[in-house]
Coordinates of C-alpha atoms in Angstrom, one line a residue:
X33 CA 0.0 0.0 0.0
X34 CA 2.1 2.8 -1.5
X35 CA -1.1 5.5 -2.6
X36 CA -1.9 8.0 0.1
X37 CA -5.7 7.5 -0.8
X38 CA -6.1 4.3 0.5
X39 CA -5.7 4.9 3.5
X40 CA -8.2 7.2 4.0
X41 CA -11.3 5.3 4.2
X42 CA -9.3 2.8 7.4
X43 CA -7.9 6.4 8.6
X44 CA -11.9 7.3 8.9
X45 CA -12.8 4.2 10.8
X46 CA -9.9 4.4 13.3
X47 CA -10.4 7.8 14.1
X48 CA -14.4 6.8 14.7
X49 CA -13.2 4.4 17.8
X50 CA -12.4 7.8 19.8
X51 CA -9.5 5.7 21.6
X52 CA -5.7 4.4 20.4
X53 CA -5.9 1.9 17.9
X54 CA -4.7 -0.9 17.8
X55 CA -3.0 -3.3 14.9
X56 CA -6.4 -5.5 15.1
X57 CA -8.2 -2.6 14.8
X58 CA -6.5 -1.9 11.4
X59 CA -6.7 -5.7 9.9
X60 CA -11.4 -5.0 11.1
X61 CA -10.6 -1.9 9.1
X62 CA -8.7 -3.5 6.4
X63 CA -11.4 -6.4 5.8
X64 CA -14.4 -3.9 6.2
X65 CA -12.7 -2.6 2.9
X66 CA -12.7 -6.1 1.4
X67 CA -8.5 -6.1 1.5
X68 CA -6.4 -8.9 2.0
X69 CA -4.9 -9.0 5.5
X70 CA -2.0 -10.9 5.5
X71 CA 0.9 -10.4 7.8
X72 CA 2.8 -8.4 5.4
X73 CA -0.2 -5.8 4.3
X74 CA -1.2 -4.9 7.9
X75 CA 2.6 -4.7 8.6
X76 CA 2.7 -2.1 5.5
X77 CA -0.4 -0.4 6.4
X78 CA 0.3 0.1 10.5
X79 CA 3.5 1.6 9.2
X80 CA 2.3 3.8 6.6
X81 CA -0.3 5.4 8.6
X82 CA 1.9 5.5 11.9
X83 CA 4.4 7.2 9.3
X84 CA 1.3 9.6 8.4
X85 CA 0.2 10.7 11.7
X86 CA 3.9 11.9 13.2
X87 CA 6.9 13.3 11.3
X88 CA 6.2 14.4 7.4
X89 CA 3.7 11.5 7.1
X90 CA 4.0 10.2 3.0
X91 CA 7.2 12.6 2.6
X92 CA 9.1 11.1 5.1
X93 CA 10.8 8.3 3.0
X94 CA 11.3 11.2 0.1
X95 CA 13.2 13.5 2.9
X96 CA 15.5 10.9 3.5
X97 CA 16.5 10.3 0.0
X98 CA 20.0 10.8 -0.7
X99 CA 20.5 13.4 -2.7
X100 CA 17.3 15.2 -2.3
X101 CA 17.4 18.8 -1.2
X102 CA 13.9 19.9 -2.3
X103 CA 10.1 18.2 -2.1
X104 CA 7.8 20.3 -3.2
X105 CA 3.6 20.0 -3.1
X106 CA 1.0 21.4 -5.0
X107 CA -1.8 20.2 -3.9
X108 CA -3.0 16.7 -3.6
X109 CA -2.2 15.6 -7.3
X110 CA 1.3 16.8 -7.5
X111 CA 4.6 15.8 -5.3
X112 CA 8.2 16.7 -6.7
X113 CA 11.7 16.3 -5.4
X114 CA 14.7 18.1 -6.6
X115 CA 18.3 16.1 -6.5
X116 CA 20.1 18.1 -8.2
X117 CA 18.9 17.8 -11.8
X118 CA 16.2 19.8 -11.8
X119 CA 12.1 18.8 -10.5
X120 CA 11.1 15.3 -10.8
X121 CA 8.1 13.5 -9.8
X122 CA 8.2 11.9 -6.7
X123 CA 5.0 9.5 -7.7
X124 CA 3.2 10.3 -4.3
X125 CA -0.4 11.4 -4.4
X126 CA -2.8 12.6 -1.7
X127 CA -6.5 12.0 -1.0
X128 CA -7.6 15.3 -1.1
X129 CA -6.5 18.9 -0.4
X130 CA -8.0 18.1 3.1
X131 CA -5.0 15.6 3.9
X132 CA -2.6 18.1 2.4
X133 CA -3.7 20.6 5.0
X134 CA -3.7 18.4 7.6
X135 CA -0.2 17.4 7.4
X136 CA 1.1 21.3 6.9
X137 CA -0.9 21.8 10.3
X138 CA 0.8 19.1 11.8
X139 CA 4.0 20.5 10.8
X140 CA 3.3 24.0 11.9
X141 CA 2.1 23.0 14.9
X142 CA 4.9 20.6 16.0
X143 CA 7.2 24.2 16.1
X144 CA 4.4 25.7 17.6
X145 CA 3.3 27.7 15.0
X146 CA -0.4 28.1 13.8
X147 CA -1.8 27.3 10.4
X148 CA -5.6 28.2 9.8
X149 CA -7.8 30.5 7.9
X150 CA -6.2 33.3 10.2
X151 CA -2.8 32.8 9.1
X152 CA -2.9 31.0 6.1
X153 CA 1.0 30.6 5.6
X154 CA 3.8 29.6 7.8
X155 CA 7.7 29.8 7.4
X156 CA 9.6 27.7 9.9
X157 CA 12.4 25.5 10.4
X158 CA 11.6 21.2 11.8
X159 CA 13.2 20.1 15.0
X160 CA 15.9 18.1 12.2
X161 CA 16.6 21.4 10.5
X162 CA 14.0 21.3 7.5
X163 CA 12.7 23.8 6.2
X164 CA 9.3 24.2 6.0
X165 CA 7.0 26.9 4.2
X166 CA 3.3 26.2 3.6
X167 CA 0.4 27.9 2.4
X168 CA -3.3 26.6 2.2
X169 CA -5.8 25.8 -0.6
X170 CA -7.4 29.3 0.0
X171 CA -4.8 31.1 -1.1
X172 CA -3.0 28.4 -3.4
X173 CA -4.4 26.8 -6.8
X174 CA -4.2 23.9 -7.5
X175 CA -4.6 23.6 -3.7
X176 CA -2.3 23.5 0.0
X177 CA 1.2 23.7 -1.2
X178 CA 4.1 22.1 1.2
X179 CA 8.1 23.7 0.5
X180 CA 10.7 21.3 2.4
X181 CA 14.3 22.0 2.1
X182 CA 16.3 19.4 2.8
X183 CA 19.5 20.4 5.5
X184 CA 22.4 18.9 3.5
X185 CA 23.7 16.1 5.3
X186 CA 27.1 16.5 5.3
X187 CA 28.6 20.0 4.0
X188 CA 30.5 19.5 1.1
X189 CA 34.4 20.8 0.6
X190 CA 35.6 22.9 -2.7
X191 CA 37.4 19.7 -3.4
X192 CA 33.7 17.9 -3.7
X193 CA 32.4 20.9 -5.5
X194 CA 35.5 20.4 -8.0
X195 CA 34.6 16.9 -8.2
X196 CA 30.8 17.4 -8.9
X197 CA 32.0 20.0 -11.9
X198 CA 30.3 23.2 -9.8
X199 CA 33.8 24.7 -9.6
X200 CA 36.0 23.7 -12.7
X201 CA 39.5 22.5 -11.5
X202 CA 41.3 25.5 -13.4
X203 CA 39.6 27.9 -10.8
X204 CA 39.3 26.3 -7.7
X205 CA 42.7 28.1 -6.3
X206 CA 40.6 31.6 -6.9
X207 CA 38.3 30.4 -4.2
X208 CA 40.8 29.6 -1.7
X209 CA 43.1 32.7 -2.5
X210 CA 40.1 34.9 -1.6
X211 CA 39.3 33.5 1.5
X212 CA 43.2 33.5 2.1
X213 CA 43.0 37.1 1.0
X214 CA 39.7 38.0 3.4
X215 CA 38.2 39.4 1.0
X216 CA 34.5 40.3 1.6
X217 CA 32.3 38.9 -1.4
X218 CA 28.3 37.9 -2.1
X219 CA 27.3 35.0 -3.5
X220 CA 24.9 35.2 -6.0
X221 CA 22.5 33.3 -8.0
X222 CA 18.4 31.9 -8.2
X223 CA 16.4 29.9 -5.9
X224 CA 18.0 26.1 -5.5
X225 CA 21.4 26.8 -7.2
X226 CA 23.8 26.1 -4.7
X227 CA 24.4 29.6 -3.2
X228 CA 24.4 27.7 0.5
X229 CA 26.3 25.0 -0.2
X230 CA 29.3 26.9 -2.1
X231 CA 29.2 29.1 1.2
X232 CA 29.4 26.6 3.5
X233 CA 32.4 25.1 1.7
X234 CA 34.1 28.3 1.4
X235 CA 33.7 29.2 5.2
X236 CA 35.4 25.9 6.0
X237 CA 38.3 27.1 4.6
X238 CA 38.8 29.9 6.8
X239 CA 41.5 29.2 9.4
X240 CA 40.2 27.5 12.7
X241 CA 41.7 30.2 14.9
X242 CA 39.1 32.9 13.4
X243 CA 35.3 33.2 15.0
X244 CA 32.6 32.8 12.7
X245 CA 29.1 34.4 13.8
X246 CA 26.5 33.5 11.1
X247 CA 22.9 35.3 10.8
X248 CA 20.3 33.4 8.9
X249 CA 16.5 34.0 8.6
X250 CA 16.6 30.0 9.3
X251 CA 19.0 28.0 9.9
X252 CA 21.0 26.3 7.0
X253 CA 24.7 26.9 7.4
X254 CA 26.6 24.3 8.9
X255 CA 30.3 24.5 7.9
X256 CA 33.0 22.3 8.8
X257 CA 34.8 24.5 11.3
X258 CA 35.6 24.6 15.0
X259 CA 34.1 28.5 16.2
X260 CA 31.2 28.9 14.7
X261 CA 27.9 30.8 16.6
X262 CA 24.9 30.9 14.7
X263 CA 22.2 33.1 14.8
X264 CA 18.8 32.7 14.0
X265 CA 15.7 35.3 13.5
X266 CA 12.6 34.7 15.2
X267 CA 8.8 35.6 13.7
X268 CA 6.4 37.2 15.8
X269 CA 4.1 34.9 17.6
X270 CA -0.2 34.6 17.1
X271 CA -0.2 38.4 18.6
X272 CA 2.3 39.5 16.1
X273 CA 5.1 40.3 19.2
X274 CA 8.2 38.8 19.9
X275 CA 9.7 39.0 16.5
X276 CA 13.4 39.1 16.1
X277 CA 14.7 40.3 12.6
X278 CA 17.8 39.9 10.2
X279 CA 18.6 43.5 11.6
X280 CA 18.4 42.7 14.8
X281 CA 21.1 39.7 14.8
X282 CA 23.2 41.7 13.0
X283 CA 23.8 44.2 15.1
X284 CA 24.0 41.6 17.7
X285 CA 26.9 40.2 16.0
X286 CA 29.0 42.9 15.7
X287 CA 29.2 43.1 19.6
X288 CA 30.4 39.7 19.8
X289 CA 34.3 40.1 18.4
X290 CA 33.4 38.1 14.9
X291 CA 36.2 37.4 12.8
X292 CA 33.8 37.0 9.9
X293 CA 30.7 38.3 10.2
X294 CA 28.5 35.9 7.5
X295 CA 24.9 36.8 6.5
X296 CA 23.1 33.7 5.2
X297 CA 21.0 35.6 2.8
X298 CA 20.5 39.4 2.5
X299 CA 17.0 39.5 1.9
X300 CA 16.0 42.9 3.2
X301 CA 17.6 46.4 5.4
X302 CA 19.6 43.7 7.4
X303 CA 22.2 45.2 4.7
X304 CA 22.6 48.3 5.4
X305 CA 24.3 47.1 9.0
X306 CA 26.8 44.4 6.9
X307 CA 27.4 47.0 4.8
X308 CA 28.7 49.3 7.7
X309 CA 30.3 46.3 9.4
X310 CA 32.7 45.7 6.5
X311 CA 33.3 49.3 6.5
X312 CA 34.1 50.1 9.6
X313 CA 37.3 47.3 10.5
X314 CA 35.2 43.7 10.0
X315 CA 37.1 42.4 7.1
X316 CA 36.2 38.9 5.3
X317 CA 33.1 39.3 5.9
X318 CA 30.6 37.8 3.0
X319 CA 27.0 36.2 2.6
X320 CA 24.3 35.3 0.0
X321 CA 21.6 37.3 -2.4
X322 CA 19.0 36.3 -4.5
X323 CA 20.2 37.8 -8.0
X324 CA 19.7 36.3 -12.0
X325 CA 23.1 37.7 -12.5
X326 CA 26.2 39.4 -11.5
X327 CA 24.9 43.0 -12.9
X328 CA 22.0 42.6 -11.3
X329 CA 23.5 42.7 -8.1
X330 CA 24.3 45.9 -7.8
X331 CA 20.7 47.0 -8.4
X332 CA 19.2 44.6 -6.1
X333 CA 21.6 45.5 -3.2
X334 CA 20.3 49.2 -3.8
X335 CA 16.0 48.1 -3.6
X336 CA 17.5 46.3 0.0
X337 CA 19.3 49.3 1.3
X338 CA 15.9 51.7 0.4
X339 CA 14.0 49.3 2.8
X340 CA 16.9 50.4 5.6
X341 CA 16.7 53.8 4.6
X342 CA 19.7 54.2 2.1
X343 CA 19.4 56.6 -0.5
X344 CA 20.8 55.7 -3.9
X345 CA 23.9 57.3 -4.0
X346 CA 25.3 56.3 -0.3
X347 CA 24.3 52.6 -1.0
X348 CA 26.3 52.6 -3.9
X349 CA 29.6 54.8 -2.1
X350 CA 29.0 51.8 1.0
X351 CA 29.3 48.4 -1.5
X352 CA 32.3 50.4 -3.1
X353 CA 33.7 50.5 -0.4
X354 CA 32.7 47.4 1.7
X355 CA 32.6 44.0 -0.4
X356 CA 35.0 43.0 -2.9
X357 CA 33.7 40.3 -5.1
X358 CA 30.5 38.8 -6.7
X359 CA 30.4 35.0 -6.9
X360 CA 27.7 34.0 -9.1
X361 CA 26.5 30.5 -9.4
X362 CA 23.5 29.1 -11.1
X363 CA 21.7 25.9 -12.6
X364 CA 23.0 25.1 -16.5
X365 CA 20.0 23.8 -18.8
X366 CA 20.8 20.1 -17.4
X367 CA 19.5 21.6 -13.9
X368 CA 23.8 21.1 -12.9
X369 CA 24.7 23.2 -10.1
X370 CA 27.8 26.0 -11.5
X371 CA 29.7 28.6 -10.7
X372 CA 29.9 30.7 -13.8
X373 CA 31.5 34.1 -12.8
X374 CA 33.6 35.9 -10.6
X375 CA 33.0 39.7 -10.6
X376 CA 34.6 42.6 -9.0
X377 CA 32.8 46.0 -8.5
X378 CA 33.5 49.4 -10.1
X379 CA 32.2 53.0 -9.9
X380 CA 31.5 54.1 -13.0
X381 CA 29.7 57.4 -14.7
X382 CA 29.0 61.0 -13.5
X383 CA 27.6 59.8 -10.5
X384 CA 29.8 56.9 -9.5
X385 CA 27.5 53.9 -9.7
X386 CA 29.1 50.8 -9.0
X387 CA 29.0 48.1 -11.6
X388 CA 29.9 44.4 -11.8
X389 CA 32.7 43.4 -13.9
X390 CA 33.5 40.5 -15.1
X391 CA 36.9 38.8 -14.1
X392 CA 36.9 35.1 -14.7
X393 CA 34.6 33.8 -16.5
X394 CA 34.1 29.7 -15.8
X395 CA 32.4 26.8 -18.2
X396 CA 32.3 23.7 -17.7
X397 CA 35.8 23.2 -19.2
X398 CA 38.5 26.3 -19.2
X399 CA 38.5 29.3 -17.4
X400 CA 38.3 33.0 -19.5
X401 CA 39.2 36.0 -17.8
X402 CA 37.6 39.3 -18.5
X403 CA 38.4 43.0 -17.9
X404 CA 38.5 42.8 -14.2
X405 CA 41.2 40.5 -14.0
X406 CA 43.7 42.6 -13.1
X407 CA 41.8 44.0 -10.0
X408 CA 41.1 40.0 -9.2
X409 CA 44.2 40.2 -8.5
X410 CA 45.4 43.0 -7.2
X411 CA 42.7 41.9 -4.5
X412 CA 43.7 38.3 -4.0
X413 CA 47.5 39.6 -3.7
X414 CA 47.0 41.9 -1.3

């Protein structure tokens, strides 16, 4: 028994006893549905519908497929899992949009959050460090849609990413020499590319005697390295208090003597206190942004700075000034994870705008430089 469906109509009946069932309760069930009960079936079916009243219920078994950092549903009709080549079916179906609901409740409520017709979404991270984001059939068409990201179960080094082709073997030095260098940098790219894994390898390589403070909106970072202190923001309970924001930690942070001071993603005015961080003596210090490009960047760290109150021209003077490289990475038409550019940033024009330009171009087999190698190195020299 494999279809979510089927186990509705026995789910019905056992919740109709108003007590704890029982594994002859299921094999009454099981025959009042005319189905075989042998040893094996009520074996399968007490598991599967144990498995669907705690944990991810039917997504359980897809959460712990290797490879899988994405499952993703729309609705009762449509499951998909991400492994790394682009969305894939998972072949898991639902009853109805009812039993989608009721397992985003479940997992909103087992971190204490609510999920109703009050709050119809939720954004929060499992007790094993998924990720969960859900939102309900009244909002959603075709239905209750479920986001899990997978935590990665072991964080990979630049020598795997080498291996797996997201860094070609011509360029993996760069990587190192910036680190080496502290250089502050951003790593950019779309949703699912890799911009937390290639961040997690690249803080690994920073030397074991520095202190790392990470800020994330939810936890995801978990680098191979001995000082690390991670902190992690906090929504506002049912009464919409008790919220603790990107900006918040930040600012925390910088009283707490970080070596590197790492933003997981700089989603919002949390910037505008990295940005005076890295200017003001906190060197190395370097994060992730949600960009289609390298020269996009620049623009999209301006709209974040505008929510902090950063006017055009002073945002632009500040990531002069403050970071020193773009990292770009994104998915190639096979859905592979690559890095395909490293950038540095110039002013440029009357009023000083700073630009990304291109230093090293990467493909899957050679490495091209562009017209901001020689500041590449200048940088990584230094």
């Amino acid at each position: 028994m494999t279809a979510v469906a089927e186990l509705e109509p026995i789910r019905a009946k056992l919740a109709a006893l108003g007590r704890a069932h029982t594994a002859a309760d299921v094999a009454e069930a099981m025959r009042a549905e005319g189905m075989l009960v042998s040893d094996a079936a009520l074996r399968a079916t007490v598991e599967a519908i144990r498995r669907d009243s705690v944990g991810a219920g039917p997504l359980d078994p897809l959460l712990r497929t290797e490879g899988v950092t994405d499952v993703l549903v729309n609705g009762p009709d449509q499951v998909f899992i991400d492994r790394g080549s682009g969305l894939e079916d998972a072949g898991v179906r639902f009853g109805s949009d009812a039993e989608v609901r009721r397992l985003a409740q479940r997992l909103a409520a087992s971190v204490g959050r609510r999920l109703d017709d009050s709050t119809p979404f939720v954004d929060a991270r499992l007790p094993d460090g998924t990720r969960v984001h859900a939102i309900l059939g009244s909002l959603a068409d075709p239905g209750t849609c479920i986001s899990l990201r997978v935590p990665a179960r072991k964080t990979l080094s630049l020598e795997d990413l080498t291996e797996a082709g997201t860094i070609p073997a011509a360029g993996a030095h760069l990587f190192t020499a910036m680190i080496t260098a502290r250089a502050a940098f951003l790593i950019s790219g779309g949703t699912g590319s890799g911009k937390t894994t290639l961040l997690a390898a690249l803080l690994s390589l920073m030397p074991p005697a520095e202190r790392l403070v990470i800020v994330e909106d939810s936890r995801e970072l978990s680098p191979r390295h001995p000082h690390v202190v991670r902190l992690e923001a906090r929504p506002g309970n049912a009464e919409r208090t008790g919220a603790v924001t990107m900006t918040d930690l930040v600012r925390q942070a910088l009283r707490m003597r970080p070596d590197r001071l790492v933003v997981g993603e700089v989603r919002g005015a949390e910037i505008c206190d990295l940005l005076t961080a890295m200017n003001t003596g906190h060197e190395g210090g370097c994060g992730t942004v949600h960009a289609n490009s390298a020269a996009d960047v620049p623009a999209r760290l301006e709209a974040l700075a505008a929510i902090g109150g950063l006017d055009r021209d002073a945002v632009h003077a500040q990531v002069h000034s403050a970071l020193d490289l773009l990292v770009h990475i994104r998915r190639d038409p096979e859905g592979r994870r690559r890095v395909s550019e490293l950038s540095v940033l110039e002013r440029a024009g009357t009023r000083g705008l700073v630009t990304a330009v291109s230093a090293v171009e990467f493909d899957a087999r050679r490495v091209r430089t562009g017209a901001g190698a020689g500041a590449l190195e200048r940088i990584l020299s230094r």
